[in-house]
Amino acid sequence: MKIVTHILAFIIGTLSGLYLIAPTSSKYELAISGDRTNVKNTTIYMDQVTESLRPSTRSNNQQEATKEPTSAPSDDKLTKLRKIENLIKQSLLIEAAEKLQTFQEDAPYSTYSMYLSAQIKHQSGDVSGAIIQLYEMLEYRPEEPLHNKAKILLSVLITRYLDQLTANNDSAKLLEFFRLLSANEPERADYRYHLSRQLFMMDFFQESINQAQHIEDDRTWGERANQLKIKAERQLELITAYPGSIPLQRAGGHFYTHALLNKIIPLRMMLDTGASLSTISPDLVKKHHLITDTAQIQLITASGKIKASLVSDQKLSLGNYEVDGLKLTVVQLHDGLDTDGLLGMDFLSQFDFVIDQEKTILYLKPRSL
């Protein structure tokens, strides 16, 4: 099926001046995608060219009344549209946009003109605008050859835009885009899954669950959707059960967090659930003139037994949670650890806690609650 799709894409693309080849890899596994390397993308005069060609702001009643299959354009109109298409192929986008705007004043619902408008947006670098224009065009049910060309171009642009947003790490726009895709093609389980996944990643857990439930019975995406739903439900349980959530940073197989010592000294601490006592570095003690106890204690470490000084009666805070009266051991930490100390069980045992490794969050609930 994929081979047939790619052959069809090449044939139709060749006839329309848009050449497509088999897709390269992408982060998002979609049912259809197109190669992004051979599609012309001229990023000039985007605002000048595309602003006047955005979808019209007709009322809903007006739109519904006119979204009927459109008849083929007359020979005279077809000649004008082909001339505009030739301008687009020559990258004469401003001239093409001006002529297309004039044409659309007389024939605002021409699907061929909508397709050309999408081409201008695409070649001007307005990929999202081109996608929106193509979806609007398809609502008017164009004839099959034009419909096929639009679907192929739409597939290519969707993949390209997803890659662009992913490269820019633009979570908000990714979420907005997956909402757009799911709204326009609600039957596409792949779009619905990626929408649910994006919602999960942005901590909209209940909405993620709602989206996943729509495709639980889908043959291809159902199992993944169900696993995602279970994870989102677990996150809701954690949020409900644990009022405190502390962001963590993962590095070198360890988790780190930011703390305050005595409410004024910022610390970067590594979580160590195997340490009975929290530690701070000698450099920190020296820098902030902390007073150590006279007596030392003996510690058993991975390197063997060592003697360590203590700094008594200290207050350590994580977010809104703090523990008073701690005795912090002063220990020289291993080279390569970017930390001011270790956060041990003398602090953590004051709470019920869960370390969410996937979301990199420390959930806390004081044991008195």
Coordinates of C-alpha atoms in Angstrom, one line a residue:
M1 CA 0.0 0.0 0.0
K2 CA 2.8 2.4 0.9
I3 CA 4.6 1.7 -2.5
V4 CA 1.3 2.4 -4.4
T5 CA 0.9 5.6 -2.4
H6 CA 4.4 6.8 -3.2
I7 CA 4.1 5.9 -6.9
L8 CA 0.8 7.8 -7.1
A9 CA 2.4 10.8 -5.3
F10 CA 5.2 10.9 -7.8
I11 CA 2.8 10.7 -10.8
I12 CA 0.4 13.4 -9.6
G13 CA 3.3 15.5 -8.3
T14 CA 5.0 15.4 -11.6
L15 CA 1.8 16.5 -13.4
S16 CA 1.4 19.4 -11.1
G17 CA 5.0 20.5 -10.9
L18 CA 5.4 19.2 -7.3
Y19 CA 7.8 16.3 -7.1
L20 CA 7.5 13.9 -4.2
I21 CA 9.6 10.9 -3.2
A22 CA 9.4 8.4 -0.4
P23 CA 9.3 9.9 3.1
T24 CA 12.4 10.2 5.3
S25 CA 12.2 9.3 9.0
S26 CA 10.3 11.6 11.3
K27 CA 9.7 11.7 15.1
Y28 CA 6.0 11.3 14.5
E29 CA 4.7 8.1 13.0
L30 CA 1.9 9.1 10.7
A31 CA -0.2 7.1 8.3
I32 CA 1.0 9.1 5.3
S33 CA 3.9 11.5 5.0
G34 CA 6.0 13.0 2.3
D35 CA 9.6 14.0 1.8
R36 CA 10.5 17.5 2.8
T37 CA 13.7 17.9 0.8
N38 CA 12.4 18.3 -2.8
V39 CA 9.5 20.6 -2.2
K40 CA 10.3 24.2 -3.1
N41 CA 10.2 26.6 -0.2
T42 CA 10.9 30.3 -1.0
T43 CA 10.8 32.3 2.2
I44 CA 10.3 35.8 0.7
Y45 CA 7.7 38.5 1.3
M46 CA 5.6 36.2 3.4
D47 CA 3.5 38.9 5.1
Q48 CA 3.0 40.8 1.8
V49 CA 2.0 37.7 -0.1
T50 CA -0.1 35.7 2.3
E51 CA -2.0 38.2 4.4
S52 CA -4.6 39.1 1.8
L53 CA -5.1 35.4 1.1
R54 CA -6.1 34.1 4.5
P55 CA -9.4 32.3 4.8
S56 CA -12.3 34.7 4.8
T57 CA -14.2 35.4 8.0
R58 CA -17.7 34.4 6.7
S59 CA -20.2 33.5 9.4
N60 CA -20.9 29.8 10.1
N61 CA -24.2 30.0 8.3
Q62 CA -22.7 31.5 5.2
Q63 CA -20.0 28.8 5.2
E64 CA -22.3 25.9 5.6
A65 CA -24.6 27.3 2.9
T66 CA -21.7 27.5 0.3
K67 CA -19.8 24.3 1.1
E68 CA -21.2 22.4 -1.8
P69 CA -19.2 20.7 -4.5
T70 CA -18.0 23.4 -6.9
S71 CA -18.4 23.1 -10.6
A72 CA -15.4 23.1 -12.9
P73 CA -14.3 26.7 -13.8
S74 CA -15.1 28.0 -17.2
D75 CA -12.5 28.0 -19.9
D76 CA -11.8 31.7 -19.4
K77 CA -11.4 31.3 -15.6
L78 CA -9.3 28.2 -16.1
T79 CA -7.0 30.1 -18.4
K80 CA -6.5 32.8 -15.7
L81 CA -5.8 30.2 -13.1
R82 CA -3.2 28.4 -15.2
K83 CA -1.4 31.7 -15.8
I84 CA -1.4 32.3 -12.0
E85 CA -0.1 28.8 -11.5
N86 CA 2.8 29.5 -14.0
L87 CA 3.7 32.6 -12.0
I88 CA 3.9 30.5 -8.9
K89 CA 6.1 27.9 -10.6
Q90 CA 8.4 30.8 -11.5
S91 CA 8.4 32.0 -7.9
L92 CA 6.8 35.3 -8.9
L93 CA 4.7 35.2 -5.8
I94 CA 3.7 38.8 -5.3
E95 CA 2.4 39.1 -8.9
A96 CA 0.6 35.7 -8.5
A97 CA -0.9 36.8 -5.2
E98 CA -2.3 40.0 -6.7
K99 CA -3.8 38.3 -9.6
L100 CA -5.3 35.5 -7.4
Q101 CA -6.8 38.1 -5.1
T102 CA -8.5 39.8 -8.0
F103 CA -9.7 36.4 -9.3
Q104 CA -11.1 35.4 -5.9
E105 CA -13.2 38.6 -5.7
D106 CA -15.3 37.3 -8.6
A107 CA -15.0 33.6 -7.6
P108 CA -14.4 33.3 -3.9
Y109 CA -15.3 29.6 -3.6
S110 CA -13.2 28.3 -6.5
T111 CA -11.4 25.2 -5.1
Y112 CA -8.7 25.6 -7.8
S113 CA -7.9 29.1 -6.6
M114 CA -7.9 27.9 -3.0
Y115 CA -5.3 25.3 -4.0
L116 CA -3.1 28.0 -5.7
S117 CA -3.5 30.2 -2.6
A118 CA -2.1 27.3 -0.5
Q119 CA 0.8 26.9 -3.0
I120 CA 1.6 30.6 -2.6
K121 CA 1.5 30.3 1.2
H122 CA 3.7 27.2 1.1
Q123 CA 6.3 28.7 -1.2
S124 CA 6.3 31.9 0.9
G125 CA 7.2 29.9 4.0
D126 CA 3.8 30.1 5.6
V127 CA 3.4 26.3 6.0
S128 CA 0.7 26.4 8.7
G129 CA -1.3 28.9 6.6
A130 CA -1.0 26.6 3.6
I131 CA -2.3 23.7 5.6
I132 CA -5.3 25.7 6.9
Q133 CA -6.1 26.8 3.4
L134 CA -5.9 23.2 2.1
Y135 CA -8.3 22.0 4.8
E136 CA -10.7 24.8 3.9
M137 CA -10.5 23.9 0.3
L138 CA -11.2 20.2 0.9
E139 CA -14.4 21.1 2.8
Y140 CA -15.8 22.3 -0.6
R141 CA -15.3 18.8 -2.0
P142 CA -13.2 19.4 -5.2
E143 CA -13.2 17.0 -8.1
E144 CA -11.0 13.9 -7.7
P145 CA -7.8 15.0 -9.5
L146 CA -7.6 18.3 -7.5
H147 CA -8.6 16.5 -4.3
N148 CA -5.7 14.0 -4.7
K149 CA -3.2 16.8 -5.4
A150 CA -4.4 18.7 -2.3
K151 CA -4.2 15.6 -0.1
I152 CA -0.6 14.8 -1.3
L153 CA 0.5 18.4 -0.7
L154 CA -1.2 18.4 2.7
S155 CA 0.6 15.3 3.7
V156 CA 4.0 16.7 2.8
L157 CA 3.3 20.0 4.6
I158 CA 2.0 18.4 7.8
T159 CA 5.2 16.3 8.1
R160 CA 7.4 19.3 7.3
Y161 CA 5.6 21.5 9.9
L162 CA 5.7 18.9 12.6
D163 CA 9.5 18.6 12.0
Q164 CA 9.9 22.3 12.2
L165 CA 7.9 22.6 15.5
T166 CA 9.8 19.7 17.0
A167 CA 13.2 21.2 16.0
N168 CA 12.1 24.5 17.7
N169 CA 10.8 22.6 20.7
D170 CA 7.6 24.6 20.5
S171 CA 5.3 22.6 22.7
A172 CA 2.4 25.1 22.6
K173 CA 2.3 25.2 18.8
L174 CA 2.6 21.4 18.6
L175 CA -0.5 21.1 20.8
E176 CA -2.3 23.7 18.8
F177 CA -1.4 21.9 15.5
F178 CA -2.5 18.5 16.7
R179 CA -5.8 20.0 17.8
L180 CA -6.1 21.4 14.2
L181 CA -5.3 18.0 12.6
S182 CA -7.7 16.1 14.9
A183 CA -10.5 18.6 14.3
N184 CA -10.2 18.4 10.6
E185 CA -9.6 14.7 10.3
P186 CA -11.3 13.2 13.4
E187 CA -11.1 9.7 11.9
R188 CA -7.3 9.7 11.9
A189 CA -6.3 7.7 15.0
D190 CA -2.7 8.7 14.6
Y191 CA -3.5 12.4 14.9
R192 CA -5.6 11.7 17.9
Y193 CA -2.9 9.6 19.6
H194 CA -0.2 12.3 19.1
L195 CA -2.7 14.9 20.4
S196 CA -3.2 12.8 23.5
R197 CA 0.5 12.3 23.9
Q198 CA 1.2 16.1 23.5
L199 CA -1.4 16.8 26.2
F200 CA 0.2 14.3 28.5
M201 CA 3.7 15.9 28.0
M202 CA 2.2 19.3 28.8
D203 CA 0.5 17.9 32.0
F204 CA -3.1 18.2 30.7
F205 CA -3.7 14.7 32.0
Q206 CA -7.5 14.6 32.0
E207 CA -7.8 15.9 28.5
S208 CA -5.1 13.4 27.4
I209 CA -7.2 10.6 28.9
N210 CA -10.3 11.9 27.0
Q211 CA -8.5 11.9 23.7
A212 CA -7.0 8.4 24.2
Q213 CA -10.4 6.9 25.0
H214 CA -11.6 7.8 21.5
I215 CA -9.1 5.4 19.9
E216 CA -8.8 2.6 22.5
D217 CA -10.4 0.1 20.1
D218 CA -8.3 1.1 17.1
R219 CA -6.3 -1.8 15.7
T220 CA -3.0 0.1 15.2
W221 CA -3.1 2.8 17.9
G222 CA -5.4 1.3 20.5
E223 CA -2.8 -0.4 22.6
R224 CA -0.5 2.6 22.7
A225 CA -3.5 4.9 23.5
N226 CA -4.5 2.6 26.4
Q227 CA -0.9 2.6 27.8
L228 CA -0.9 6.4 27.6
K229 CA -4.3 6.6 29.3
I230 CA -3.0 4.4 32.2
K231 CA 0.0 6.7 32.6
A232 CA -2.1 9.8 32.6
E233 CA -4.5 8.3 35.2
R234 CA -1.4 7.5 37.3
Q235 CA -0.3 11.2 37.1
L236 CA -3.7 12.3 38.2
E237 CA -3.5 10.0 41.2
L238 CA -0.1 11.4 42.1
I239 CA -1.3 15.0 41.8
T240 CA -4.3 14.2 44.0
A241 CA -2.4 12.2 46.6
Y242 CA 0.7 14.4 46.8
P243 CA 0.2 18.2 47.2
G244 CA 3.9 19.0 46.6
S245 CA 5.7 18.6 43.3
I246 CA 9.3 19.5 43.0
P247 CA 10.9 19.7 39.5
L248 CA 14.0 17.6 39.1
Q249 CA 16.9 17.6 36.6
R250 CA 18.3 14.4 35.3
A251 CA 22.1 14.1 34.5
G252 CA 24.5 11.2 34.4
G253 CA 21.9 8.8 35.8
H254 CA 21.2 11.0 38.8
F255 CA 18.4 13.4 39.8
Y256 CA 19.1 16.9 41.0
T257 CA 17.0 19.6 42.6
H258 CA 17.3 23.1 43.9
A259 CA 17.1 23.7 47.7
L260 CA 17.7 26.5 50.2
L261 CA 19.8 26.2 53.3
N262 CA 18.6 28.4 56.2
K263 CA 16.3 30.1 53.7
I264 CA 19.1 32.1 52.1
I265 CA 21.8 29.8 50.7
P266 CA 20.9 28.3 47.3
L267 CA 22.0 24.7 46.8
R268 CA 22.0 22.2 44.0
M269 CA 21.5 18.8 45.6
M270 CA 21.6 15.3 44.2
L271 CA 18.9 13.0 45.5
D272 CA 20.4 10.0 47.3
T273 CA 17.8 7.7 48.9
G274 CA 20.6 5.4 50.0
A275 CA 22.1 8.1 52.2
S276 CA 20.8 8.2 55.7
L277 CA 22.2 11.8 56.2
S278 CA 22.2 14.7 53.9
T279 CA 25.6 16.2 53.1
I280 CA 27.1 19.5 52.0
S281 CA 30.6 20.2 50.5
P282 CA 33.5 21.7 52.4
D283 CA 33.7 24.5 49.8
L284 CA 30.1 25.5 50.7
V285 CA 30.9 25.5 54.4
K286 CA 33.9 27.7 53.9
K287 CA 32.2 30.1 51.5
H288 CA 29.3 30.8 53.8
H289 CA 31.2 30.6 57.1
L290 CA 29.2 27.8 58.5
I291 CA 30.3 26.6 61.9
T292 CA 31.1 22.9 62.3
D293 CA 30.7 20.8 65.5
T294 CA 33.8 19.9 67.4
A295 CA 33.1 16.2 67.3
Q296 CA 33.2 14.2 64.1
I297 CA 31.3 11.1 63.1
Q298 CA 32.3 8.0 61.2
L299 CA 30.5 7.3 57.9
I300 CA 30.4 4.2 55.8
T301 CA 30.6 5.1 52.1
A302 CA 31.1 3.1 48.9
S303 CA 34.8 3.9 49.2
G304 CA 34.9 2.7 52.8
K305 CA 34.8 4.3 56.3
I306 CA 35.5 8.0 56.5
K307 CA 35.4 10.7 59.3
A308 CA 33.2 13.7 58.6
S309 CA 32.4 17.0 60.4
L310 CA 28.8 18.0 61.2
V311 CA 26.9 21.3 60.8
S312 CA 24.1 21.1 63.3
D313 CA 20.7 22.7 63.6
Q314 CA 20.2 23.5 60.0
K315 CA 17.0 24.2 58.0
L316 CA 16.7 22.8 54.6
S317 CA 13.9 23.8 52.2
L318 CA 12.5 22.3 48.9
G319 CA 9.8 24.5 47.4
N320 CA 7.3 25.2 50.1
Y321 CA 8.5 22.3 52.3
E322 CA 11.2 22.6 54.9
V323 CA 12.7 20.5 57.7
D324 CA 14.4 22.1 60.8
G325 CA 17.1 20.8 63.1
L326 CA 19.0 18.8 60.5
K327 CA 22.6 17.7 61.1
L328 CA 24.4 17.9 57.8
T329 CA 27.6 16.0 57.2
V330 CA 30.5 17.8 55.5
V331 CA 31.9 15.5 52.9
Q332 CA 34.1 16.1 49.8
L333 CA 32.0 14.7 47.0
H334 CA 33.3 12.8 44.0
D335 CA 34.8 14.7 41.2
G336 CA 32.4 15.1 38.2
L337 CA 29.3 15.6 40.4
D338 CA 27.9 19.0 39.7
T339 CA 26.3 19.4 43.2
D340 CA 26.6 21.2 46.5
G341 CA 25.6 18.2 48.4
L342 CA 23.4 15.1 48.7
L343 CA 19.7 15.1 49.8
G344 CA 19.4 12.1 52.0
M345 CA 16.7 10.2 54.0
D346 CA 17.0 12.5 57.0
F347 CA 15.0 15.0 54.9
L348 CA 13.0 12.7 52.6
S349 CA 11.8 10.5 55.5
Q350 CA 9.7 13.4 56.8
F351 CA 7.5 12.9 53.8
D352 CA 5.7 10.3 51.8
F353 CA 7.4 10.7 48.4
V354 CA 7.5 9.4 44.9
I355 CA 10.2 10.1 42.3
D356 CA 8.5 10.2 38.9
Q357 CA 11.4 9.3 36.6
E358 CA 9.6 9.9 33.4
K359 CA 8.3 13.4 34.3
T360 CA 11.3 14.1 36.4
I361 CA 9.3 15.3 39.4
L362 CA 9.6 14.6 43.1
Y363 CA 6.1 14.3 44.7
L364 CA 5.9 15.1 48.4
K365 CA 3.3 14.8 51.1
P366 CA 4.2 15.7 54.7
R367 CA 3.6 12.7 56.9
S368 CA 1.5 14.9 59.3
L369 CA -1.2 15.3 56.5

